[in-house]
Coordinates of C-alpha atoms in Angstrom, one line a residue:
Chain A
X1 CA 21.3 61.2 -56.9
X2 CA 18.3 63.3 -57.8
X3 CA 14.8 62.4 -58.5
X4 CA 13.7 62.5 -62.1
X5 CA 10.6 64.2 -61.3
X6 CA 8.6 65.5 -58.3
X7 CA 5.8 63.2 -57.0
X8 CA 2.6 63.9 -58.8
X9 CA 0.0 65.8 -56.9
X10 CA -3.4 64.2 -56.5
X11 CA -5.5 64.8 -59.6
X12 CA -8.1 67.6 -59.2
X13 CA -11.7 66.9 -59.5
X14 CA -12.6 66.3 -63.2
X15 CA -13.9 69.4 -64.8
X16 CA -14.3 67.7 -68.1
X17 CA -17.8 66.5 -67.3
X18 CA -19.1 69.8 -66.1
X19 CA -17.6 71.6 -69.2
X20 CA -19.2 69.2 -71.7
X21 CA -22.4 69.0 -69.9
X22 CA -22.8 72.7 -69.8
X23 CA -22.2 73.0 -73.6
X24 CA -24.4 70.0 -74.5
X25 CA -27.3 71.2 -72.3
X26 CA -27.2 74.6 -73.8
X27 CA -27.0 73.4 -77.4
X28 CA -28.9 70.2 -77.5
X29 CA -31.2 69.8 -74.6
X30 CA -31.4 67.9 -71.3
X31 CA -31.7 64.4 -72.8
X32 CA -28.5 64.7 -74.6
X33 CA -26.9 66.1 -71.6
X34 CA -28.0 63.1 -69.5
X35 CA -26.6 60.8 -72.2
X36 CA -23.4 62.6 -72.3
X37 CA -23.3 62.4 -68.5
X38 CA -23.8 58.7 -68.6
X39 CA -21.1 58.3 -71.2
X40 CA -18.7 60.4 -69.3
X41 CA -19.4 58.5 -66.1
X42 CA -18.4 55.3 -67.8
X43 CA -15.1 56.6 -69.1
X44 CA -14.3 59.4 -66.7
X45 CA -11.0 58.7 -64.8
X46 CA -11.2 58.8 -61.1
X47 CA -11.0 62.3 -59.7
X48 CA -8.5 61.2 -57.0
X49 CA -5.6 58.8 -57.7
X50 CA -6.6 55.3 -56.4
X51 CA -5.1 54.5 -53.0
X52 CA -2.0 52.3 -53.1
X53 CA -3.6 50.1 -50.4
X54 CA -6.0 48.8 -53.0
X55 CA -3.3 47.8 -55.4
X56 CA -2.9 44.1 -56.0
X57 CA -0.3 42.0 -57.7
X58 CA -1.6 39.1 -59.7
X59 CA -0.8 35.9 -58.0
X60 CA -1.2 33.3 -60.8
X61 CA 1.2 33.0 -63.7
X62 CA 4.3 31.1 -64.9
X63 CA 6.5 32.8 -62.2
X64 CA 5.8 33.7 -58.6
X65 CA 5.1 37.4 -58.7
X66 CA 7.3 38.4 -55.7
X67 CA 10.5 37.9 -57.7
X68 CA 10.1 40.6 -60.3
X69 CA 7.5 43.0 -58.7
X70 CA 8.9 46.5 -57.8
X71 CA 10.0 45.9 -54.2
X72 CA 7.4 46.8 -51.6
X73 CA 8.2 48.9 -48.5
X74 CA 8.1 46.0 -46.0
X75 CA 9.1 42.4 -46.1
X76 CA 9.0 39.4 -43.7
X77 CA 11.0 36.3 -44.5
X78 CA 10.4 33.2 -42.5
X79 CA 12.6 30.1 -42.6
X80 CA 10.7 27.0 -41.4
X81 CA 11.8 23.5 -40.7
X82 CA 9.5 20.5 -41.4
X83 CA 8.5 18.5 -38.3
X84 CA 9.1 14.8 -38.1
X85 CA 6.5 12.6 -39.9
X86 CA 5.6 15.2 -42.5
X87 CA 5.6 13.1 -45.7
X88 CA 5.0 13.8 -49.3
X89 CA 1.2 13.7 -48.9
X90 CA 1.4 16.1 -46.0
X91 CA 3.6 18.5 -48.0
X92 CA 1.0 18.5 -50.7
X93 CA -1.8 19.3 -48.3
X94 CA 0.2 22.0 -46.7
X95 CA 1.1 23.6 -50.1
X96 CA -2.6 23.5 -51.2
X97 CA -3.6 25.4 -48.1
X98 CA -0.7 27.9 -48.3
X99 CA -1.5 28.6 -51.9
X100 CA -5.2 29.1 -51.2
X101 CA -4.3 31.5 -48.5
X102 CA -1.9 33.4 -50.8
X103 CA -4.5 33.6 -53.6
X104 CA -7.0 35.2 -51.3
X105 CA -4.8 37.4 -49.3
X106 CA -2.9 38.9 -52.3
X107 CA -6.3 39.6 -53.8
X108 CA -7.3 41.7 -50.8
X109 CA -9.6 39.1 -49.3
X110 CA -9.6 37.2 -46.0
X111 CA -8.3 33.7 -46.2
X112 CA -10.6 30.7 -45.4
X113 CA -11.1 30.5 -41.6
X114 CA -9.6 34.0 -41.3
X115 CA -10.5 35.5 -37.9
X116 CA -9.6 39.0 -39.0
X117 CA -10.7 39.3 -42.6
X118 CA -10.8 43.1 -42.2
X119 CA -7.0 43.1 -42.1
X120 CA -6.8 41.7 -45.5
X121 CA -8.7 44.4 -47.5
X122 CA -5.7 46.7 -47.9
X123 CA -3.4 44.4 -49.9
X124 CA -1.0 47.2 -50.9
X125 CA 0.8 45.1 -53.5
X126 CA 1.1 42.1 -51.2
X127 CA 3.1 39.2 -52.6
X128 CA 3.6 35.8 -51.0
X129 CA 6.6 33.8 -52.4
X130 CA 7.5 30.3 -51.5
X131 CA 10.9 28.6 -51.6
X132 CA 12.0 25.0 -50.9
X133 CA 15.2 24.2 -49.0
X134 CA 17.1 21.0 -49.6
X135 CA 15.3 19.3 -46.8
X136 CA 11.9 19.9 -48.3
X137 CA 13.0 18.5 -51.7
X138 CA 14.4 15.4 -50.0
X139 CA 11.3 14.9 -47.9
X140 CA 9.3 15.1 -51.1
X141 CA 11.4 12.5 -52.7
X142 CA 12.5 14.8 -55.4
X143 CA 15.9 15.6 -57.0
X144 CA 17.3 18.9 -56.0
X145 CA 19.3 21.2 -58.3
X146 CA 23.0 20.9 -57.6
X147 CA 23.2 24.3 -56.1
X148 CA 20.4 23.7 -53.6
X149 CA 22.6 23.4 -50.5
X150 CA 24.4 25.8 -48.1
X151 CA 26.9 28.1 -49.8
X152 CA 30.6 27.2 -49.5
X153 CA 32.2 28.8 -46.5
X154 CA 33.7 32.3 -46.9
X155 CA 36.4 33.8 -44.7
X156 CA 34.2 36.9 -44.0
X157 CA 31.3 34.8 -42.8
X158 CA 30.3 34.7 -39.1
X159 CA 27.2 32.7 -39.7
X160 CA 24.8 32.1 -36.9
X161 CA 22.5 29.0 -37.2
X162 CA 19.6 31.1 -36.0
X163 CA 19.8 33.1 -39.2
X164 CA 20.6 30.4 -41.6
X165 CA 19.2 27.5 -43.7
X166 CA 15.7 26.1 -43.5
X167 CA 13.4 23.6 -45.2
X168 CA 10.8 26.0 -46.3
X169 CA 10.8 29.8 -47.1
X170 CA 7.8 32.0 -46.9
X171 CA 8.5 35.5 -48.1
X172 CA 5.8 38.1 -47.7
X173 CA 6.1 41.7 -48.9
X174 CA 3.6 44.6 -48.9
X175 CA 3.7 48.3 -48.8
X176 CA 1.4 48.1 -45.7
X177 CA 2.9 46.7 -42.5
X178 CA -0.5 45.8 -40.9
X179 CA -1.4 43.8 -44.0
X180 CA 2.0 42.1 -43.8
X181 CA 1.6 41.2 -40.1
X182 CA -1.9 39.7 -40.7
X183 CA -0.8 37.7 -43.8
X184 CA 2.2 36.4 -42.0
X185 CA 0.2 35.2 -39.0
X186 CA -2.4 33.6 -41.3
X187 CA 0.3 31.6 -43.2
X188 CA 2.0 30.6 -39.9
X189 CA -1.3 29.4 -38.5
X190 CA -1.8 27.2 -41.5
X191 CA 1.8 25.8 -41.5
X192 CA 1.9 25.3 -37.8
X193 CA 0.9 21.6 -37.9
X194 CA 3.6 20.8 -40.4
X195 CA 6.5 23.0 -39.5
X196 CA 8.2 25.1 -36.8
X197 CA 9.7 28.5 -37.3
X198 CA 13.4 28.5 -37.6
X199 CA 14.0 32.2 -38.2
X200 CA 12.1 35.4 -39.0
X201 CA 13.8 38.3 -40.8
X202 CA 12.0 41.6 -41.4
X203 CA 13.2 44.4 -43.6
X204 CA 12.1 47.8 -45.0
X205 CA 12.7 50.2 -47.8
X206 CA 11.3 53.6 -48.4
X207 CA 7.7 53.9 -47.5
X208 CA 5.4 54.0 -50.5
X209 CA 5.0 57.6 -51.7
X210 CA 8.2 58.8 -50.1
X211 CA 10.0 58.9 -53.4
X212 CA 9.0 58.4 -57.0
X213 CA 8.8 54.8 -58.2
X214 CA 12.1 53.5 -59.5
X215 CA 14.4 55.5 -57.3
X216 CA 17.2 53.3 -56.1
X217 CA 16.9 52.7 -52.3
X218 CA 19.6 53.6 -49.8
X219 CA 21.0 51.3 -47.2
X220 CA 21.7 52.3 -43.6
X221 CA 25.3 53.2 -44.5
X222 CA 23.6 56.0 -46.5
X223 CA 24.7 54.5 -49.8
X224 CA 22.6 54.3 -52.9
X225 CA 22.2 50.5 -53.1
X226 CA 21.2 48.4 -56.1
X227 CA 22.0 50.6 -59.1
X228 CA 23.3 48.0 -61.4
X229 CA 20.5 45.5 -61.6
X230 CA 18.9 43.9 -64.6
X231 CA 15.4 45.2 -65.1
X232 CA 12.4 42.8 -64.8
X233 CA 10.6 42.3 -68.1
X234 CA 13.8 42.3 -70.1
X235 CA 15.3 39.3 -71.9
X236 CA 18.5 39.9 -69.9
X237 CA 16.6 39.6 -66.6
X238 CA 14.8 36.4 -67.8
X239 CA 18.1 34.8 -68.8
X240 CA 19.8 35.6 -65.5
X241 CA 16.9 34.6 -63.3
X242 CA 14.6 31.9 -64.5
X243 CA 15.5 28.2 -64.4
X244 CA 14.4 26.6 -67.7
X245 CA 14.6 22.8 -67.0
X246 CA 13.1 20.3 -64.7
X247 CA 10.5 20.7 -62.0
X248 CA 12.0 24.1 -61.2
X249 CA 11.4 25.5 -64.7
X250 CA 9.8 28.9 -64.3
X251 CA 11.3 29.2 -60.8
X252 CA 14.7 30.6 -59.7
X253 CA 17.1 30.4 -56.8
X254 CA 17.3 32.7 -53.9
X255 CA 20.3 33.4 -51.7
X256 CA 19.4 35.3 -48.5
X257 CA 22.4 36.8 -46.7
X258 CA 21.9 38.7 -43.5
X259 CA 24.6 41.4 -43.6
X260 CA 25.3 43.0 -40.2
X261 CA 26.5 46.6 -40.5
X262 CA 29.0 48.0 -37.9
X263 CA 27.5 51.5 -37.8
X264 CA 29.7 52.5 -34.9
X265 CA 32.8 51.7 -36.9
X266 CA 31.3 53.3 -40.0
X267 CA 30.9 56.5 -38.0
X268 CA 34.6 56.8 -37.7
X269 CA 35.1 56.8 -41.5
X270 CA 35.0 60.1 -43.2
X271 CA 32.9 60.8 -46.3
X272 CA 35.8 60.4 -48.7
X273 CA 36.7 57.1 -47.1
X274 CA 33.2 55.9 -47.4
X275 CA 33.1 56.8 -51.1
X276 CA 36.4 55.0 -51.7
X277 CA 35.1 51.8 -50.0
X278 CA 32.3 51.5 -52.5
X279 CA 33.6 53.4 -55.5
X280 CA 30.5 55.6 -55.7
X281 CA 29.6 59.1 -54.6
X282 CA 27.4 59.2 -51.6
X283 CA 25.2 62.0 -52.8
X284 CA 24.1 60.8 -56.3
X285 CA 25.4 57.2 -56.3
X286 CA 27.4 58.0 -59.4
X287 CA 30.6 56.0 -59.8
X288 CA 33.6 58.1 -58.8
X289 CA 34.5 58.4 -62.5
X290 CA 31.0 59.7 -63.4
X291 CA 28.4 62.3 -62.6
X292 CA 25.1 60.4 -62.7
X293 CA 24.0 57.3 -60.9
X294 CA 23.7 55.2 -64.0
X295 CA 27.0 56.3 -65.6
X296 CA 29.1 53.3 -66.5
X297 CA 32.2 53.2 -64.2
X298 CA 35.5 53.7 -65.9
X299 CA 37.8 51.2 -64.2
X300 CA 40.8 52.4 -66.3
X301 CA 40.6 56.0 -65.1
X302 CA 43.5 57.1 -62.9
X303 CA 44.3 60.0 -60.7
X304 CA 47.1 62.4 -61.6
X305 CA 49.5 60.3 -59.7
X306 CA 48.4 57.1 -61.3
X307 CA 46.1 55.4 -58.8
X308 CA 42.8 54.1 -60.1
X309 CA 40.0 56.6 -59.4
X310 CA 37.8 53.7 -58.5
X311 CA 40.0 51.8 -56.1
X312 CA 40.8 48.2 -56.9
X313 CA 39.7 47.2 -53.4
X314 CA 36.3 49.0 -53.7
X315 CA 33.1 47.1 -53.6
X316 CA 32.1 48.3 -57.0
X317 CA 35.3 47.1 -58.6
X318 CA 35.4 43.8 -56.9
X319 CA 31.7 43.0 -57.7
X320 CA 32.3 43.6 -61.4
X321 CA 33.0 40.5 -63.5
X322 CA 34.4 40.3 -67.0
X323 CA 32.0 37.4 -67.6
X324 CA 28.5 38.8 -68.2
X325 CA 27.0 35.5 -67.2
X326 CA 28.4 35.9 -63.7
X327 CA 25.6 38.4 -62.7
X328 CA 22.8 38.3 -60.2
X329 CA 19.6 40.2 -59.7
X330 CA 19.6 41.8 -56.3
X331 CA 16.8 42.9 -54.0
X332 CA 17.7 44.4 -50.7
X333 CA 15.8 45.4 -47.6
X334 CA 17.2 47.2 -44.6
X335 CA 16.9 45.8 -41.2
X336 CA 17.1 47.6 -37.9
X337 CA 16.4 45.5 -34.8
X338 CA 16.4 46.2 -31.1
X339 CA 20.0 46.5 -29.9
X340 CA 21.4 44.2 -27.2
X341 CA 23.8 44.9 -24.5
X342 CA 25.4 48.3 -24.6
X343 CA 25.0 48.6 -28.4
X344 CA 22.7 51.3 -29.7
X345 CA 22.1 49.7 -33.1
X346 CA 21.5 46.2 -34.6
X347 CA 21.2 47.1 -38.2
X348 CA 22.1 45.8 -41.6
X349 CA 21.0 44.6 -44.9
X350 CA 18.9 41.6 -46.0
X351 CA 20.7 40.9 -49.2
X352 CA 18.5 38.8 -51.5
X353 CA 20.1 37.5 -54.7
X354 CA 18.1 35.8 -57.5
X355 CA 19.9 33.8 -60.2
X356 CA 19.2 30.7 -62.3
X357 CA 22.3 29.0 -61.0
X358 CA 23.8 29.9 -57.6
X359 CA 27.1 28.1 -58.3
X360 CA 27.6 29.8 -61.7
X361 CA 26.4 33.3 -60.9
X362 CA 26.5 34.0 -57.2
X363 CA 29.5 32.0 -55.8
X364 CA 32.2 33.5 -58.1
X365 CA 31.0 37.0 -57.1
X366 CA 30.9 36.2 -53.4
X367 CA 34.3 34.7 -53.6
X368 CA 35.8 37.8 -55.2
X369 CA 34.2 40.0 -52.5
X370 CA 35.4 37.5 -49.9
X371 CA 39.0 37.8 -51.1
X372 CA 39.0 41.6 -51.2
X373 CA 36.4 44.2 -50.7
X374 CA 37.1 47.1 -48.4
X375 CA 33.5 47.3 -47.5
X376 CA 34.1 44.0 -45.6
X377 CA 35.6 46.1 -42.9
X378 CA 32.2 47.3 -41.9
X379 CA 29.9 44.4 -42.9
X380 CA 29.7 40.8 -41.7
X381 CA 27.4 38.1 -43.1
X382 CA 25.7 36.6 -40.0
X383 CA 23.1 34.6 -41.9
X384 CA 22.9 32.6 -45.1
X385 CA 20.3 30.5 -46.7
X386 CA 19.6 29.1 -50.2
X387 CA 16.2 28.2 -51.5
X388 CA 14.6 27.0 -54.7
X389 CA 11.9 29.5 -55.5
X390 CA 9.2 27.3 -57.1
X391 CA 7.5 28.2 -60.4
X392 CA 4.1 30.0 -60.3
X393 CA 0.9 28.2 -60.8
X394 CA -2.5 28.6 -62.6
X395 CA -5.8 29.0 -60.9
X396 CA -6.8 25.6 -59.4
X397 CA -3.1 24.6 -59.0
X398 CA -0.8 25.0 -56.1
X399 CA 2.8 26.2 -55.5
X400 CA 5.1 23.2 -55.5
X401 CA 2.9 21.0 -57.7
X402 CA 5.7 20.5 -60.2
X403 CA 7.6 18.7 -57.4
X404 CA 4.7 17.2 -55.4
X405 CA 2.2 16.4 -58.1
Chain B
X1 CA -25.7 10.3 -53.4
X2 CA -26.0 11.0 -57.2
X3 CA -29.6 10.3 -58.1
X4 CA -32.0 13.2 -57.8
X5 CA -35.3 12.2 -56.1
X6 CA -38.4 13.5 -57.8
X7 CA -39.6 16.5 -56.0
X8 CA -43.2 17.6 -55.5
X9 CA -42.7 20.2 -58.2
X10 CA -41.8 17.7 -60.9
X11 CA -44.6 15.3 -60.0
X12 CA -47.1 17.2 -62.2
X13 CA -44.7 17.3 -65.1
X14 CA -43.9 13.7 -64.7
X15 CA -47.6 12.8 -64.7
X16 CA -48.1 14.7 -67.9
X17 CA -45.2 12.9 -69.5
X18 CA -46.5 9.5 -68.4
X19 CA -49.8 10.3 -69.9
X20 CA -48.0 11.3 -73.1
X21 CA -46.4 7.8 -73.1
X22 CA -42.9 8.7 -72.2
X23 CA -41.0 5.9 -70.4
X24 CA -39.6 7.9 -67.5
X25 CA -39.8 11.4 -66.2
X26 CA -36.9 13.5 -67.0
X27 CA -35.9 16.7 -65.3
X28 CA -38.2 19.2 -66.9
X29 CA -36.7 22.4 -68.3
X30 CA -39.7 24.3 -67.1
X31 CA -39.4 23.3 -63.4
X32 CA -36.6 24.8 -61.5
X33 CA -34.8 22.6 -59.0
X34 CA -33.9 24.3 -55.8
X35 CA -30.3 23.1 -56.0
X36 CA -29.9 24.7 -59.5
X37 CA -30.2 28.2 -58.1
X38 CA -27.7 27.7 -55.3
X39 CA -23.9 27.9 -55.2
X40 CA -21.6 27.6 -52.3
X41 CA -18.3 29.6 -52.1
X42 CA -15.4 29.8 -49.6
X43 CA -16.3 26.4 -48.2
X44 CA -14.0 24.8 -45.6
X45 CA -14.2 22.2 -42.8
X46 CA -12.4 22.3 -39.5
X47 CA -9.5 19.7 -39.2
X48 CA -9.9 17.2 -36.4
X49 CA -8.4 13.9 -35.4
X50 CA -11.7 12.4 -34.2
X51 CA -15.1 13.2 -32.8
X52 CA -16.8 16.3 -34.0
X53 CA -16.1 18.9 -36.6
X54 CA -18.0 21.5 -38.6
X55 CA -18.2 22.8 -42.2
X56 CA -18.7 26.3 -43.3
X57 CA -19.2 28.4 -46.4
X58 CA -21.4 31.0 -48.1
X59 CA -24.5 29.8 -49.8
X60 CA -25.9 32.0 -52.6
X61 CA -29.4 31.7 -54.0
X62 CA -29.7 33.5 -57.3
X63 CA -33.2 32.2 -58.0
X64 CA -36.4 34.1 -57.3
X65 CA -37.8 31.8 -54.7
X66 CA -36.4 30.9 -51.3
X67 CA -34.8 27.4 -51.0
X68 CA -34.4 25.2 -48.0
X69 CA -31.6 22.8 -47.3
X70 CA -33.0 20.0 -45.2
X71 CA -30.0 17.8 -44.7
X72 CA -26.4 17.2 -45.5
X73 CA -24.2 14.1 -45.9
X74 CA -20.6 13.2 -46.2
X75 CA -18.5 10.1 -46.0
X76 CA -16.3 11.9 -43.5
X77 CA -19.0 11.6 -40.9
X78 CA -22.0 9.3 -41.0
X79 CA -23.7 11.4 -38.4
X80 CA -24.2 14.9 -39.6
X81 CA -26.7 17.7 -38.8
X82 CA -27.5 21.3 -39.7
X83 CA -26.9 23.4 -36.6
X84 CA -27.7 26.9 -35.5
X85 CA -26.1 28.8 -32.7
X86 CA -28.6 30.5 -30.3
X87 CA -28.6 32.0 -26.9
X88 CA -30.3 29.9 -24.2
X89 CA -32.1 31.1 -21.2
X90 CA -28.9 31.4 -19.2
X91 CA -27.5 33.8 -21.8
X92 CA -25.0 31.2 -23.1
X93 CA -24.5 30.5 -26.8
X94 CA -25.5 27.0 -27.6
X95 CA -25.5 24.9 -30.8
X96 CA -28.6 22.9 -31.7
X97 CA -30.2 21.3 -34.7
X98 CA -31.9 23.9 -36.9
X99 CA -35.6 23.0 -37.1
X100 CA -36.8 23.2 -40.7
X101 CA -33.3 23.3 -42.1
X102 CA -31.4 26.3 -43.6
X103 CA -33.4 28.7 -45.7
X104 CA -31.4 30.6 -48.3
X105 CA -33.5 33.6 -49.3
X106 CA -34.3 34.3 -53.0
X107 CA -31.6 36.6 -54.4
X108 CA -29.7 36.4 -51.1
X109 CA -27.1 34.5 -49.1
X110 CA -26.7 32.4 -46.0
X111 CA -23.4 32.3 -44.3
X112 CA -22.3 29.1 -42.5
X113 CA -19.6 30.3 -40.1
X114 CA -18.1 29.7 -36.7
X115 CA -20.4 30.9 -34.0
X116 CA -23.4 30.8 -36.4
X117 CA -25.2 28.4 -38.6
X118 CA -23.0 25.5 -39.7
X119 CA -22.9 21.9 -40.8
X120 CA -22.1 19.8 -37.8
X121 CA -20.1 16.6 -38.2
X122 CA -21.0 14.5 -35.2
X123 CA -18.6 11.5 -35.4
X124 CA -15.7 11.6 -37.8
X125 CA -15.0 8.2 -39.5
X126 CA -11.4 9.2 -40.0
X127 CA -9.3 12.3 -39.2
X128 CA -9.7 15.4 -41.3
X129 CA -6.3 16.8 -41.9
X130 CA -5.5 20.3 -43.0
X131 CA -5.5 20.3 -46.8
X132 CA -7.7 17.3 -47.1
X133 CA -10.5 17.7 -49.6
X134 CA -13.9 16.6 -48.1
X135 CA -17.0 16.1 -50.2
X136 CA -20.4 17.1 -49.0
X137 CA -23.9 16.7 -50.5
X138 CA -26.6 19.1 -49.5
X139 CA -30.2 18.0 -50.0
X140 CA -33.0 20.5 -50.6
X141 CA -36.6 20.4 -49.7
X142 CA -37.5 19.4 -53.3
X143 CA -35.1 16.5 -53.2
X144 CA -32.6 18.1 -55.4
X145 CA -29.0 18.0 -54.3
X146 CA -25.8 20.1 -54.4
X147 CA -22.4 18.5 -54.1
X148 CA -19.3 20.5 -53.0
X149 CA -15.8 19.9 -51.7
X150 CA -14.3 21.8 -48.8
X151 CA -10.6 21.8 -47.7
X152 CA -9.7 21.0 -44.2
X153 CA -8.2 23.9 -42.3
X154 CA -6.7 24.1 -38.8
X155 CA -8.8 26.4 -36.7
X156 CA -8.9 27.1 -33.1
X157 CA -10.9 30.3 -33.0
X158 CA -14.4 31.6 -32.2
X159 CA -15.1 29.5 -29.2
X160 CA -15.6 26.4 -31.2
X161 CA -16.2 23.8 -28.5
X162 CA -17.4 20.4 -29.4
X163 CA -16.4 18.3 -26.4
X164 CA -20.0 18.2 -25.2
X165 CA -19.1 19.7 -21.8
X166 CA -21.2 22.7 -22.5
X167 CA -23.8 24.1 -24.8
X168 CA -24.7 21.1 -27.0
X169 CA -28.4 20.5 -27.2
X170 CA -28.7 17.5 -29.5
X171 CA -32.5 17.7 -29.9
X172 CA -34.8 14.8 -30.3
X173 CA -32.7 13.2 -32.9
X174 CA -29.6 13.1 -30.6

């Protein structure tokens, strides 16, 4: 895999203004030069590229922004359980406060009652995304979509309750980890009287500016991870992701799988074996039958002695369905936590999958991988949760209003 | 409180209208009410089960004369005062009623914030929960009023201590 282009250097100071000013002053006099100066000041692009820290992602809209935004460098996902006695009215109050916090923090402003507003002024593309688990919908007295329940069990699962389920999901993501920590704490302070934290999962991708935008990330196996993925803004993405009916219209479903990687075991696999397990080259991410990352794999290609070039047990082959509707949109983050015992690593992948219907789009895929996927030798799902990602809201509204209003 | 009492500034205009035979004085376009030049933003009130609480926000005066808030009211707490936070002789920070009310300077702002000026709710009629919307009315020195709503927020910071075991000088109205 190679980058399409080198990162752009910072723009040099604009010389346009000096050039035109010099010519105008010489030809037409000082007054015109001043006018030209004023005109150029209004339209002159900044001499230095704006800092990424100042970048914001619009909060309001038909969809929550965190689903389609180009993934940020850091994420924190928090699964919360509602405390006893939290009724529909309390849920409404909580969601109003959470929404107000999210509106302000994503705009680069401190929240109301924010003790550290200075930590909010570098939003760095902060998004805050909310999902409801089945318990939340039941507490609200609503009707949950059929897929809003724990996934069916898979043979490869070694799920731990501490990493699974939850009534309420808060997902925060930003290119700046300080911003992320502050926003996380602010939201937890405001949900504390309604919930308790069930689990916290943090993940990371490339730091902003390490690679050009759009470069597919690598997971901690070293693999290019996420090549085949419908692009946000396309009709295909919209069809795959957004729910179109009921109170969840404009929302989607999110499956969160915590995938532990056995890096010690992976160490014992040579490069060729690694490429066979996935079906892609490690250097470019190209399928074994191709030369560029985005080449279409040719599953019919065979070696001289008749074996498929892309093994039938490879992850790439097993993940591919003939039914185009059985597709998901993936967003992954790596995790790397403090090891315990004598281990030197506790690493893996936060596998996030968005789809309009979990049963129709995600489960068949997961079942195929469960039945056969060589990569299973080195990965183990240890956490699983399904949430209804609620629709976006307009200014003055609040997340969850279509269920709670 | 919805009606606007006639301020000193409108008396002259009212008198002129009466002389002209009008039945009742109306708010006169030529006389600016203090409340009309003031907005409040980022308002919030501390959640509390009972007893005392406080409301905060940023007051902006885009008029060209200073305005003075002389009182506040809310159904959430029948007893309510405007408080400042000052250092007493012992060097402790104490809260006390602000004599003369809150002045919002012309073209300027006044922040009501924990540890500083704030609206003090002295006896909650009912709990204020996080996410509740509480309505307040501010009354200005000319009798004009400004209504706003503030969400309740959980807040435990900035040494907010209303139990009365320290630093509460209630003043002569206590």
